[in-house]
CSV table of C-alpha atoms and ligand atoms in Angstrom, one decimal:
chain,number,residue,atom,x,y,z
A,7,UNK,CA,32.8,-0.6,-115.7
A,8,UNK,CA,29.5,-2.4,-116.1
A,9,UNK,CA,27.1,-2.2,-119.0
A,10,UNK,CA,27.0,0.6,-121.7
A,11,UNK,CA,25.2,1.0,-125.0
A,12,UNK,CA,24.2,4.0,-127.1
A,13,UNK,CA,25.9,7.4,-126.8
A,14,UNK,CA,23.3,9.9,-125.7
A,15,UNK,CA,22.9,13.7,-125.2
A,16,UNK,CA,26.1,14.6,-126.9
A,17,UNK,CA,26.4,18.4,-126.6
A,18,UNK,CA,29.2,20.9,-126.4
A,19,UNK,CA,29.0,23.7,-123.9
A,20,UNK,CA,31.4,26.0,-122.2
A,21,UNK,CA,34.6,24.3,-123.3
A,22,UNK,CA,33.4,20.7,-122.7
A,23,UNK,CA,32.2,17.9,-124.9
A,24,UNK,CA,29.5,16.0,-123.0
A,25,UNK,CA,29.0,12.4,-123.6
A,26,UNK,CA,26.1,10.6,-121.9
A,27,UNK,CA,25.4,7.0,-122.6
A,28,UNK,CA,22.9,4.2,-121.9
A,29,UNK,CA,24.2,2.7,-118.7
A,30,UNK,CA,23.3,0.0,-116.2
A,31,UNK,CA,25.4,0.4,-113.1
A,32,UNK,CA,24.5,-2.9,-111.5
A,33,UNK,CA,25.5,-5.4,-114.2
A,34,UNK,CA,27.5,-6.1,-117.3
A,35,UNK,CA,24.3,-6.9,-119.2
A,36,UNK,CA,21.5,-4.6,-120.3
A,37,UNK,CA,18.9,-3.7,-117.7
A,38,UNK,CA,17.1,-0.6,-116.2
A,39,UNK,CA,18.7,2.2,-118.1
A,40,UNK,CA,20.4,5.3,-116.7
A,41,UNK,CA,22.4,8.0,-118.4
A,42,UNK,CA,26.0,7.7,-117.5
A,43,UNK,CA,28.1,10.8,-118.0
A,44,UNK,CA,31.6,11.8,-119.1
A,45,UNK,CA,33.2,15.0,-120.3
A,46,UNK,CA,36.2,15.9,-122.4
A,47,UNK,CA,37.9,19.1,-123.3
A,48,UNK,CA,39.7,17.7,-126.4
A,49,UNK,CA,37.7,14.6,-127.6
A,50,UNK,CA,40.6,12.5,-126.4
A,51,UNK,CA,40.8,12.3,-122.6
A,52,UNK,CA,37.5,11.7,-120.9
A,53,UNK,CA,36.6,12.3,-117.3
A,54,UNK,CA,34.0,10.2,-115.6
A,55,UNK,CA,31.2,12.0,-113.9
A,56,UNK,CA,28.4,10.7,-111.6
A,57,UNK,CA,25.3,9.2,-113.3
A,58,UNK,CA,23.3,12.1,-114.7
A,59,UNK,CA,19.8,10.6,-115.0
A,60,UNK,CA,18.2,7.8,-113.0
A,61,UNK,CA,15.0,5.8,-113.7
A,62,UNK,CA,11.9,7.5,-112.3
A,63,UNK,CA,8.1,7.0,-112.2
A,64,UNK,CA,7.9,7.6,-116.0
A,65,UNK,CA,10.3,4.8,-116.6
A,66,UNK,CA,13.9,3.8,-117.5
A,67,UNK,CA,16.0,6.5,-119.2
A,68,UNK,CA,16.4,5.4,-122.8
A,69,UNK,CA,18.3,7.1,-125.6
A,70,UNK,CA,18.0,10.8,-126.5
A,71,UNK,CA,19.8,14.0,-127.0
A,72,UNK,CA,20.7,17.3,-125.3
A,73,UNK,CA,20.8,20.9,-126.5
A,74,UNK,CA,21.9,24.3,-125.2
A,75,UNK,CA,18.7,26.4,-125.0
A,76,UNK,CA,20.6,29.6,-125.8
A,77,UNK,CA,17.5,31.8,-125.9
A,78,UNK,CA,15.9,30.2,-122.9
A,79,UNK,CA,12.8,29.3,-124.9
A,80,UNK,CA,12.0,26.7,-122.3
A,81,UNK,CA,12.1,29.3,-119.5
A,82,UNK,CA,14.1,26.8,-117.5
A,83,UNK,CA,17.2,29.0,-117.5
A,84,UNK,CA,18.1,31.3,-114.6
A,85,UNK,CA,20.0,34.6,-114.2
A,86,UNK,CA,20.8,34.8,-117.9
A,87,UNK,CA,22.4,31.3,-117.9
A,88,UNK,CA,21.0,29.1,-120.7
A,89,UNK,CA,19.9,25.7,-119.5
A,90,UNK,CA,21.2,22.5,-120.9
A,91,UNK,CA,18.1,20.5,-121.8
A,92,UNK,CA,18.2,16.7,-122.2
A,93,UNK,CA,15.4,15.1,-124.2
A,94,UNK,CA,15.0,11.3,-123.8
A,95,UNK,CA,12.7,8.4,-124.0
A,96,UNK,CA,11.0,7.3,-120.7
A,97,UNK,CA,10.5,3.6,-121.1
A,98,UNK,CA,7.9,2.3,-118.7
A,99,UNK,CA,8.8,-1.4,-118.2
A,100,UNK,CA,5.8,-2.0,-116.1
A,101,UNK,CA,3.5,-0.9,-118.9
A,102,UNK,CA,5.5,-3.0,-121.4
A,103,UNK,CA,5.2,-6.1,-119.2
A,104,UNK,CA,1.5,-5.5,-118.8
A,105,UNK,CA,1.2,-5.7,-122.6
A,106,UNK,CA,0.4,-2.0,-123.2
A,107,UNK,CA,1.4,-0.2,-126.4
A,108,UNK,CA,2.0,3.3,-124.9
A,109,UNK,CA,5.0,2.6,-122.7
A,110,UNK,CA,7.5,4.8,-124.5
A,111,UNK,CA,7.1,8.6,-124.1
A,112,UNK,CA,9.5,11.5,-124.3
A,113,UNK,CA,10.6,13.5,-121.3
A,114,UNK,CA,13.0,16.3,-120.6
A,115,UNK,CA,15.5,17.3,-117.8
A,116,UNK,CA,17.6,20.4,-117.4
A,117,UNK,CA,20.9,21.5,-115.8
A,118,UNK,CA,22.0,24.9,-114.8
A,119,UNK,CA,25.5,24.0,-113.7
A,120,UNK,CA,27.3,22.7,-116.9
A,121,UNK,CA,25.6,19.3,-116.8
A,122,UNK,CA,26.6,18.3,-113.3
A,123,UNK,CA,23.2,18.3,-111.6
A,124,UNK,CA,20.0,17.4,-113.6
A,125,UNK,CA,16.4,18.2,-112.7
A,126,UNK,CA,13.5,16.4,-114.4
A,127,UNK,CA,10.8,18.7,-115.7
A,128,UNK,CA,7.7,18.5,-113.6
A,129,UNK,CA,5.5,18.3,-116.7
A,130,UNK,CA,6.9,15.0,-118.0
A,131,UNK,CA,6.3,13.3,-120.3
A,132,UNK,CA,6.3,16.1,-122.8
A,133,UNK,CA,5.3,13.8,-125.7
A,134,UNK,CA,2.9,11.0,-125.1
A,135,UNK,CA,2.8,7.8,-127.1
A,136,UNK,CA,0.3,7.4,-129.9
A,137,UNK,CA,0.1,3.7,-128.9
A,138,UNK,CA,3.1,2.5,-130.9
A,139,UNK,CA,5.4,0.2,-129.0
A,140,UNK,CA,8.6,1.5,-130.7
A,141,UNK,CA,8.4,5.3,-130.2
A,142,UNK,CA,11.8,6.5,-129.1
A,143,UNK,CA,15.3,8.1,-129.2
A,144,UNK,CA,14.5,11.8,-129.7
A,145,UNK,CA,17.2,13.8,-131.4
A,146,UNK,CA,16.5,17.5,-131.0
A,147,UNK,CA,18.0,20.5,-132.8
A,148,UNK,CA,17.2,24.1,-133.3
A,149,UNK,CA,16.0,24.7,-136.9
A,150,UNK,CA,17.4,28.1,-137.8
A,151,UNK,CA,15.2,28.8,-140.8
A,152,UNK,CA,11.9,28.1,-139.2
A,153,UNK,CA,13.0,29.3,-135.7
A,154,UNK,CA,11.8,26.3,-133.8
A,155,UNK,CA,13.0,23.1,-132.2
A,156,UNK,CA,12.8,19.9,-134.3
A,157,UNK,CA,12.6,16.5,-132.8
A,158,UNK,CA,13.6,13.6,-135.0
A,159,UNK,CA,12.0,10.4,-133.5
A,160,UNK,CA,12.3,6.8,-134.4
A,161,UNK,CA,8.8,5.2,-134.7
A,162,UNK,CA,9.0,1.5,-135.5
A,163,UNK,CA,9.6,1.5,-139.3
A,164,UNK,CA,9.8,5.3,-140.0
A,165,UNK,CA,10.9,8.6,-138.7
A,166,UNK,CA,8.4,11.2,-137.3
A,167,UNK,CA,9.3,14.9,-137.1
A,168,UNK,CA,7.9,17.0,-134.3
A,169,UNK,CA,8.3,20.8,-133.8
A,170,UNK,CA,8.3,22.9,-130.6
A,171,UNK,CA,8.7,26.5,-129.7
A,172,UNK,CA,9.9,25.7,-126.1
A,173,UNK,CA,11.0,22.1,-125.8
A,174,UNK,CA,7.9,21.4,-123.7
A,175,UNK,CA,5.0,21.2,-126.2
A,176,UNK,CA,5.5,19.2,-129.4
A,177,UNK,CA,3.4,19.0,-132.5
A,178,UNK,CA,3.6,16.3,-135.2
A,179,UNK,CA,4.9,17.6,-138.6
A,180,UNK,CA,5.4,14.7,-140.9
A,181,UNK,CA,6.6,11.1,-141.3
A,182,UNK,CA,9.4,9.7,-143.5
A,183,UNK,CA,10.8,6.4,-144.5
A,184,UNK,CA,8.1,3.7,-144.5
A,185,UNK,CA,9.0,3.1,-148.2
A,186,UNK,CA,12.7,4.2,-148.1
A,187,UNK,CA,15.9,2.6,-147.2
A,188,UNK,CA,16.5,-0.7,-145.3
A,189,UNK,CA,13.7,-2.3,-143.3
A,190,UNK,CA,15.3,-5.5,-142.0
A,191,UNK,CA,14.6,-4.4,-138.4
A,192,UNK,CA,13.3,-1.7,-136.1
A,193,UNK,CA,14.4,1.9,-136.7
A,194,UNK,CA,16.2,3.5,-133.8
A,195,UNK,CA,18.4,6.5,-132.8
A,196,UNK,CA,18.0,8.9,-135.7
A,197,UNK,CA,19.8,12.2,-136.3
A,198,UNK,CA,19.1,15.0,-138.7
A,199,UNK,CA,21.7,17.7,-139.5
A,200,UNK,CA,22.8,20.0,-142.4
A,201,UNK,CA,26.1,19.5,-144.2
A,202,UNK,CA,27.6,21.7,-146.9
A,203,UNK,CA,27.8,20.4,-150.4
A,204,UNK,CA,31.5,20.5,-151.3
A,205,UNK,CA,32.4,23.1,-153.9
A,206,UNK,CA,29.2,25.0,-153.4
A,207,UNK,CA,27.2,27.1,-150.9
A,208,UNK,CA,24.4,24.6,-151.0
A,209,UNK,CA,23.4,22.8,-147.8
A,210,UNK,CA,21.9,19.3,-147.8
A,211,UNK,CA,20.3,17.5,-144.9
A,212,UNK,CA,21.5,14.1,-143.7
A,213,UNK,CA,19.2,11.8,-141.9
A,214,UNK,CA,20.9,9.0,-140.0
A,215,UNK,CA,18.8,6.0,-139.0
A,216,UNK,CA,20.1,3.1,-137.0
A,217,UNK,CA,18.4,-0.2,-137.7
A,218,UNK,CA,18.3,-3.4,-135.7
A,219,UNK,CA,18.7,-6.0,-137.2
A,220,UNK,CA,19.2,-5.7,-141.0
A,221,UNK,CA,22.7,-4.2,-141.3
A,222,UNK,CA,24.8,-5.0,-144.4
A,223,UNK,CA,26.9,-7.6,-142.6
A,224,UNK,CA,24.3,-8.7,-140.1
A,225,UNK,CA,22.7,-7.3,-137.0
A,226,UNK,CA,22.6,-3.6,-136.1
A,227,UNK,CA,24.0,-0.9,-138.3
A,228,UNK,CA,23.4,2.7,-139.3
A,229,UNK,CA,21.9,3.8,-142.7
A,230,UNK,CA,21.6,7.4,-143.9
A,231,UNK,CA,19.6,9.5,-146.4
A,232,UNK,CA,20.7,12.7,-148.1
A,233,UNK,CA,18.0,15.2,-149.0
A,234,UNK,CA,16.2,18.4,-147.9
A,235,UNK,CA,14.4,19.5,-144.8
A,236,UNK,CA,12.3,22.6,-144.6
A,237,UNK,CA,11.3,22.5,-141.0
A,238,UNK,CA,8.4,20.3,-141.7
A,239,UNK,CA,9.2,17.5,-144.1
A,240,UNK,CA,12.3,15.6,-145.2
A,241,UNK,CA,12.6,14.9,-148.9
A,242,UNK,CA,15.0,12.1,-149.8
A,243,UNK,CA,17.3,12.6,-152.8
A,244,UNK,CA,18.3,9.0,-153.0
A,245,UNK,CA,16.8,7.1,-155.9
A,246,UNK,CA,14.2,4.5,-154.9
A,247,UNK,CA,15.7,1.3,-153.8
A,248,UNK,CA,19.0,2.8,-152.7
A,249,UNK,CA,20.2,2.0,-149.2
A,250,UNK,CA,23.3,3.8,-147.9
A,251,UNK,CA,25.3,2.7,-144.9
A,252,UNK,CA,27.4,5.0,-142.8
A,253,UNK,CA,29.7,2.1,-141.7
A,254,UNK,CA,29.8,-1.4,-143.1
A,255,UNK,CA,31.5,-3.0,-140.1
A,256,UNK,CA,29.4,-4.9,-137.6
A,257,UNK,CA,30.2,-2.6,-134.7
A,258,UNK,CA,29.2,1.0,-135.1
A,259,UNK,CA,25.6,1.4,-133.9
A,260,UNK,CA,23.3,4.2,-132.6
A,261,UNK,CA,25.9,6.8,-133.5
A,262,UNK,CA,24.6,10.4,-133.5
A,263,UNK,CA,26.3,13.8,-133.6
A,264,UNK,CA,27.2,16.5,-131.1
A,265,UNK,CA,24.9,19.4,-130.7
A,266,UNK,CA,26.1,23.0,-130.4
A,267,UNK,CA,29.6,22.7,-131.8
A,268,UNK,CA,30.7,26.3,-132.0
A,269,UNK,CA,30.3,27.9,-135.5
A,270,UNK,CA,34.0,28.8,-135.6
A,271,UNK,CA,34.7,25.1,-135.5
A,272,UNK,CA,31.8,24.1,-137.7
A,273,UNK,CA,32.5,20.4,-137.7
A,274,UNK,CA,29.8,17.7,-137.5
A,275,UNK,CA,31.1,15.2,-135.0
A,276,UNK,CA,29.9,11.7,-134.4
A,277,UNK,CA,30.5,8.9,-132.0
A,278,UNK,CA,28.9,5.4,-132.2
A,279,UNK,CA,28.5,2.5,-129.8
A,280,UNK,CA,31.1,-0.1,-130.8
A,281,UNK,CA,29.0,-3.2,-130.6
A,282,UNK,CA,26.1,-5.1,-132.2
A,283,UNK,CA,22.9,-6.3,-130.5
A,284,UNK,CA,23.6,-9.7,-132.0
A,285,UNK,CA,26.2,-10.4,-129.4
A,286,UNK,CA,26.7,-7.2,-127.3
A,287,UNK,CA,25.6,-8.9,-124.0
A,288,UNK,CA,27.9,-11.9,-124.4
A,289,UNK,CA,31.2,-10.4,-125.6
A,290,UNK,CA,34.1,-11.7,-123.5
A,291,UNK,CA,35.0,-8.8,-121.4
A,292,UNK,CA,34.8,-9.0,-117.6
A,293,UNK,CA,34.2,-5.8,-115.7
A,294,UNK,CA,32.9,-3.7,-118.6
A,295,UNK,CA,30.8,-4.3,-121.7
A,296,UNK,CA,31.2,-2.0,-124.7
A,297,UNK,CA,33.3,0.9,-125.8
A,298,UNK,CA,32.6,3.7,-128.3
A,299,UNK,CA,34.1,4.4,-131.7
A,300,UNK,CA,36.7,7.1,-132.0
A,301,UNK,CA,35.1,10.5,-132.7
A,302,UNK,CA,34.6,11.1,-136.4
A,303,UNK,CA,34.0,14.1,-138.6
A,304,UNK,CA,31.2,13.7,-141.1
A,305,UNK,CA,31.3,15.5,-144.5
A,306,UNK,CA,29.6,15.1,-147.9
A,307,UNK,CA,31.3,14.0,-151.0
A,308,UNK,CA,30.2,14.3,-154.6
A,309,UNK,CA,30.4,10.9,-156.3
A,310,UNK,CA,29.1,9.7,-159.7
A,311,UNK,CA,26.2,8.1,-157.9
A,312,UNK,CA,25.3,11.3,-155.9
A,313,UNK,CA,26.2,12.8,-152.6
A,314,UNK,CA,27.6,10.4,-150.1
A,315,UNK,CA,28.6,10.6,-146.4
A,316,UNK,CA,32.3,10.5,-145.5
A,317,UNK,CA,33.6,9.8,-142.0
A,318,UNK,CA,37.1,10.6,-141.0
A,319,UNK,CA,38.9,10.4,-137.6
A,320,UNK,CA,38.9,13.8,-135.9
A,321,UNK,CA,42.2,15.5,-136.3
A,322,UNK,CA,42.7,15.7,-132.5
A,323,UNK,CA,43.6,12.0,-132.7
A,324,UNK,CA,46.9,12.9,-134.3
A,325,UNK,CA,48.0,14.2,-130.8
A,326,UNK,CA,48.0,10.7,-129.6
A,327,UNK,CA,50.6,9.6,-132.1
A,328,UNK,CA,53.8,8.3,-130.5
A,329,UNK,CA,56.7,6.6,-132.3
A,330,UNK,CA,56.3,6.1,-136.0
A,331,UNK,CA,57.7,3.7,-138.5
A,332,UNK,CA,57.8,4.7,-142.1
A,333,UNK,CA,57.7,2.0,-144.8
A,334,UNK,CA,59.7,2.6,-148.0
A,335,UNK,CA,57.7,2.8,-151.2
A,336,UNK,CA,58.0,-0.6,-152.8
A,337,UNK,CA,56.4,-3.2,-154.9
A,338,UNK,CA,54.4,-5.6,-152.8
A,339,UNK,CA,53.9,-9.2,-154.0
A,340,UNK,CA,53.0,-11.7,-151.3
A,341,UNK,CA,53.5,-11.0,-147.6
A,342,UNK,CA,55.9,-8.4,-146.1
A,343,UNK,CA,56.5,-8.8,-142.4
A,344,UNK,CA,57.1,-5.5,-140.8
A,345,UNK,CA,57.1,-6.7,-137.2
A,346,UNK,CA,60.9,-6.5,-136.7
A,347,UNK,CA,61.1,-2.9,-138.0
A,348,UNK,CA,58.0,-1.6,-136.2
A,349,UNK,CA,59.5,-0.9,-132.8
A,350,UNK,CA,56.2,-0.9,-131.0
A,351,UNK,CA,53.4,-3.4,-130.4
A,352,UNK,CA,50.8,-3.6,-133.1
A,353,UNK,CA,48.0,-3.8,-130.6
A,354,UNK,CA,47.5,-0.1,-130.3
A,355,UNK,CA,48.5,1.7,-133.5
A,356,UNK,CA,47.4,3.7,-136.5
A,357,UNK,CA,48.2,2.8,-140.0
A,358,UNK,CA,48.2,5.2,-143.0
A,359,UNK,CA,48.9,3.4,-146.3
A,360,UNK,CA,48.5,4.3,-149.9
A,361,UNK,CA,48.6,1.7,-152.7
A,362,UNK,CA,48.6,2.0,-156.4
A,363,UNK,CA,47.0,-0.9,-158.3
A,364,UNK,CA,47.8,-1.8,-161.9
A,365,UNK,CA,44.9,-1.4,-164.4
A,366,UNK,CA,42.5,-4.4,-164.3
A,367,UNK,CA,44.1,-5.6,-161.1
A,368,UNK,CA,42.5,-8.4,-159.1
A,369,UNK,CA,44.9,-8.1,-156.2
A,370,UNK,CA,43.9,-8.5,-152.6
A,371,UNK,CA,45.9,-6.1,-150.5
A,372,UNK,CA,45.8,-5.2,-146.8
A,373,UNK,CA,47.2,-5.2,-143.3
A,374,UNK,CA,47.4,-8.2,-141.0
A,375,UNK,CA,48.0,-8.1,-137.3
A,376,UNK,CA,48.7,-11.2,-135.4
A,377,UNK,CA,50.0,-12.7,-132.1
A,378,UNK,CA,52.1,-15.7,-131.0
A,379,UNK,CA,48.9,-17.8,-130.7
A,380,UNK,CA,48.4,-17.7,-134.4
A,381,UNK,CA,45.4,-15.4,-134.1
A,382,UNK,CA,45.2,-12.8,-136.9
A,383,UNK,CA,43.0,-10.1,-138.1
A,384,UNK,CA,43.0,-8.8,-141.7
A,385,UNK,CA,41.7,-5.6,-143.1
A,386,UNK,CA,42.1,-4.6,-146.8
A,387,UNK,CA,40.8,-4.2,-150.3
A,388,UNK,CA,40.1,-6.8,-152.9
A,389,UNK,CA,40.3,-5.4,-156.4
A,390,UNK,CA,38.7,-8.6,-157.9
A,391,UNK,CA,35.4,-7.9,-156.0
A,392,UNK,CA,35.9,-4.1,-155.7
A,393,UNK,CA,35.2,-4.5,-152.0
A,394,UNK,CA,36.9,-3.4,-148.8
A,395,UNK,CA,36.8,-6.2,-146.2
A,396,UNK,CA,37.4,-6.8,-142.5
A,397,UNK,CA,38.3,-10.4,-141.6
A,398,UNK,CA,38.0,-11.3,-137.9
A,399,UNK,CA,37.2,-15.0,-138.5
A,400,UNK,CA,40.5,-16.0,-137.0
A,401,UNK,CA,41.1,-13.0,-134.8
A,402,UNK,CA,40.8,-14.6,-131.4
A,403,UNK,CA,37.8,-15.6,-129.1
A,404,UNK,CA,34.7,-16.3,-131.1
A,405,UNK,CA,32.9,-19.0,-129.1
A,406,UNK,CA,30.7,-16.5,-127.2
A,407,UNK,CA,28.5,-16.1,-130.2
A,408,UNK,CA,27.5,-18.3,-133.2
A,409,UNK,CA,27.5,-15.3,-135.5
A,410,UNK,CA,30.4,-13.1,-134.4
A,411,UNK,CA,33.0,-14.8,-136.7
A,412,UNK,CA,30.6,-16.3,-139.2
A,413,UNK,CA,32.0,-14.5,-142.2
A,414,UNK,CA,34.3,-11.9,-143.6
A,415,UNK,CA,32.7,-8.5,-143.6
A,416,UNK,CA,32.6,-6.7,-146.9
A,417,UNK,CA,31.9,-3.2,-148.2
A,418,UNK,CA,31.5,-1.7,-151.7
A,419,UNK,CA,34.0,0.8,-152.9
A,420,UNK,CA,32.4,4.3,-153.5
A,421,UNK,CA,35.1,5.9,-155.6
A,422,UNK,CA,37.0,4.7,-158.7
A,423,UNK,CA,40.6,4.9,-159.5
A,424,UNK,CA,43.9,3.0,-159.0
A,425,UNK,CA,44.8,4.6,-155.7
A,426,UNK,CA,43.5,2.8,-152.7
A,427,UNK,CA,44.1,4.3,-149.2
A,428,UNK,CA,43.8,2.5,-146.0
A,429,UNK,CA,43.7,4.4,-142.7
A,430,UNK,CA,43.2,2.1,-139.8
A,431,UNK,CA,43.1,2.5,-136.0
A,432,UNK,CA,43.8,-0.6,-134.0
A,433,UNK,CA,43.0,-0.4,-130.3
A,434,UNK,CA,43.6,-3.9,-128.8
A,435,UNK,CA,40.0,-5.1,-129.2
A,436,UNK,CA,38.9,-3.0,-132.2
A,437,UNK,CA,39.8,-2.0,-135.7
A,438,UNK,CA,38.4,1.1,-137.4
A,439,UNK,CA,39.0,1.3,-141.2
A,440,UNK,CA,38.6,4.6,-143.1
A,441,UNK,CA,39.0,3.4,-146.7
A,442,UNK,CA,39.5,5.9,-149.6
A,443,UNK,CA,39.8,8.9,-147.1
A,444,UNK,CA,36.6,7.8,-145.3
A,445,UNK,CA,34.4,7.1,-148.3
A,446,UNK,CA,34.1,3.4,-147.1
A,447,UNK,CA,34.2,2.8,-143.3
A,448,UNK,CA,34.3,-0.5,-141.4
A,449,UNK,CA,34.4,-0.8,-137.6
A,450,UNK,CA,34.8,-4.2,-136.0
A,451,UNK,CA,35.6,-5.4,-132.5
A,452,UNK,CA,38.0,-8.3,-131.8
A,453,UNK,CA,38.9,-10.4,-128.9
A,454,UNK,CA,42.5,-11.8,-129.3
A,455,UNK,CA,43.6,-14.1,-126.4
A,456,UNK,CA,46.8,-12.1,-126.4
A,457,UNK,CA,47.7,-8.6,-127.7
A,458,UNK,CA,48.7,-8.5,-131.4
A,459,UNK,CA,52.4,-8.0,-131.6
A,460,UNK,CA,53.1,-8.6,-135.3
A,461,UNK,CA,52.1,-6.6,-138.4
A,462,UNK,CA,52.3,-7.5,-142.1
A,463,UNK,CA,51.2,-5.9,-145.3
A,464,UNK,CA,50.3,-8.1,-148.2
A,465,UNK,CA,49.2,-8.3,-151.8
A,466,UNK,CA,48.0,-11.6,-153.0
A,467,UNK,CA,46.6,-12.5,-156.4
A,468,UNK,CA,48.7,-9.9,-158.1
A,469,UNK,CA,51.3,-7.2,-157.2
A,470,UNK,CA,50.6,-3.6,-156.1
A,471,UNK,CA,52.8,-0.6,-155.5
A,472,UNK,CA,53.0,0.7,-151.9
A,473,UNK,CA,53.3,4.4,-152.6
A,474,UNK,CA,53.6,5.5,-149.0
A,475,UNK,CA,53.1,3.9,-145.6
A,476,UNK,CA,53.5,4.9,-142.0
A,477,UNK,CA,52.5,3.2,-138.8
A,478,UNK,CA,52.2,5.2,-135.5
A,479,UNK,CA,52.1,3.9,-132.0
A,480,UNK,CA,49.0,5.4,-130.4
A,481,UNK,CA,49.4,6.6,-126.8
A,482,UNK,CA,46.9,5.5,-124.2
A,483,UNK,CA,44.4,8.2,-123.2
A,484,UNK,CA,44.4,6.8,-119.6
A,485,UNK,CA,48.1,7.4,-118.8
B,506,LIG,C1,19.4,1.2,-129.4
B,506,LIG,C2,18.4,1.2,-128.3
B,506,LIG,C3,17.5,2.4,-128.4
B,506,LIG,C4,17.0,2.5,-126.9
B,506,LIG,C5,18.2,2.0,-126.2
B,506,LIG,C6,17.8,1.3,-124.9
B,506,LIG,O1,20.5,0.5,-129.2
B,506,LIG,O2,17.6,0.0,-128.4
B,506,LIG,O3,16.5,2.4,-129.3
B,506,LIG,O4,16.6,3.8,-126.6
B,506,LIG,O5,18.9,1.2,-127.0
B,506,LIG,O6,18.9,1.0,-124.1
């Protein structure tokens, strides 16, 4: 219930995935920020826990991260138990209102009981502002090669890297990004992590940077860079002028990855806030505002243009599959209504489809879900423009915002070839597309006046071959 934005402090410890989040418990619109808290043992079912961090004299609790301080570098651990340490931005709203420029500082808090009780460090803030108004969202990780903590911080139009031996004292290392990537808005909520280059032992560093506004389809979105990080500076491999987007939908913002996933698992897992600052505070929900994306695994892929970031739904999600409906391989020309054969409502389902396009096709193919009110949502691929798209222009309620349904969202295709795969999760008020096995991702929220009950697949402007197709009912995680 109430207001939520960015996921924060995502850390895995002692069998639990922790998810903190920007939370305002008194209203369904943004206000004095707290860290709400939930835990999960399997990334599927989440248990609500009491609010972890409340505003204090240093300010409201803005976004940040959490780590397990395994070696007790901070000295905050006790009796051999490593502390969980949260690193966040203290946002001093009084200072902001007074017109000061130093109202954002970084603070820490720690927990010795698996994240249940948190104590703010007496020496806060641990990093003061250099007098830049946008100075926030610390993402901290242990840098193995240089044996120190690295803080990746969003500073207005660039990223600053800080280093620390103990999470309490921080020294500036370098800046990145003033001349790289997209700059249509302020930089926020960064993340920095290594990923293996497929087919090699080489590791590359991925830098995620959320930006608001300036996203590819309007408003807030998350761009990324691939390069190297040596404990001091980040070197971008992308050629000048390249902007890469993690998700081309309008509703995946401020996503960052979990810290301390065990080595034996080894995955890099991300969750994003499924909204957009363009309309987040006015979306037509009553008791709650905002949900998160499904958890995703991030990997790198070699493409002709260079290394690119792939996102795929975590495999745990397959456990939520209920009844399934297999679609026979067939030629698709026009619209094929599958509603009668589906056997479950289209509102909450997963679709896994593979199409083969003829050479030089200009077909427009996809999935359409709709309801008895004539509201419909389409997600698909248009071979004429070589773009994936997500069309919520007629999906339901739109009047709450002048921009929500202003256009069809589009995304370039990263890979070539005649095989197009659509993997889509529909969850009543959201659709998450993983195109081409996650090479192109689009996340959009929707507000139908009535649940979608019907599903169609289509190919217009030319025929295509459906090679395989299956729809799954997705079980609720709350039952
Ligand atoms: C991103 C953001 C962060 C900030 C937080 C405040 O959505 O603006 O930069 O820390 O939200 O709630």
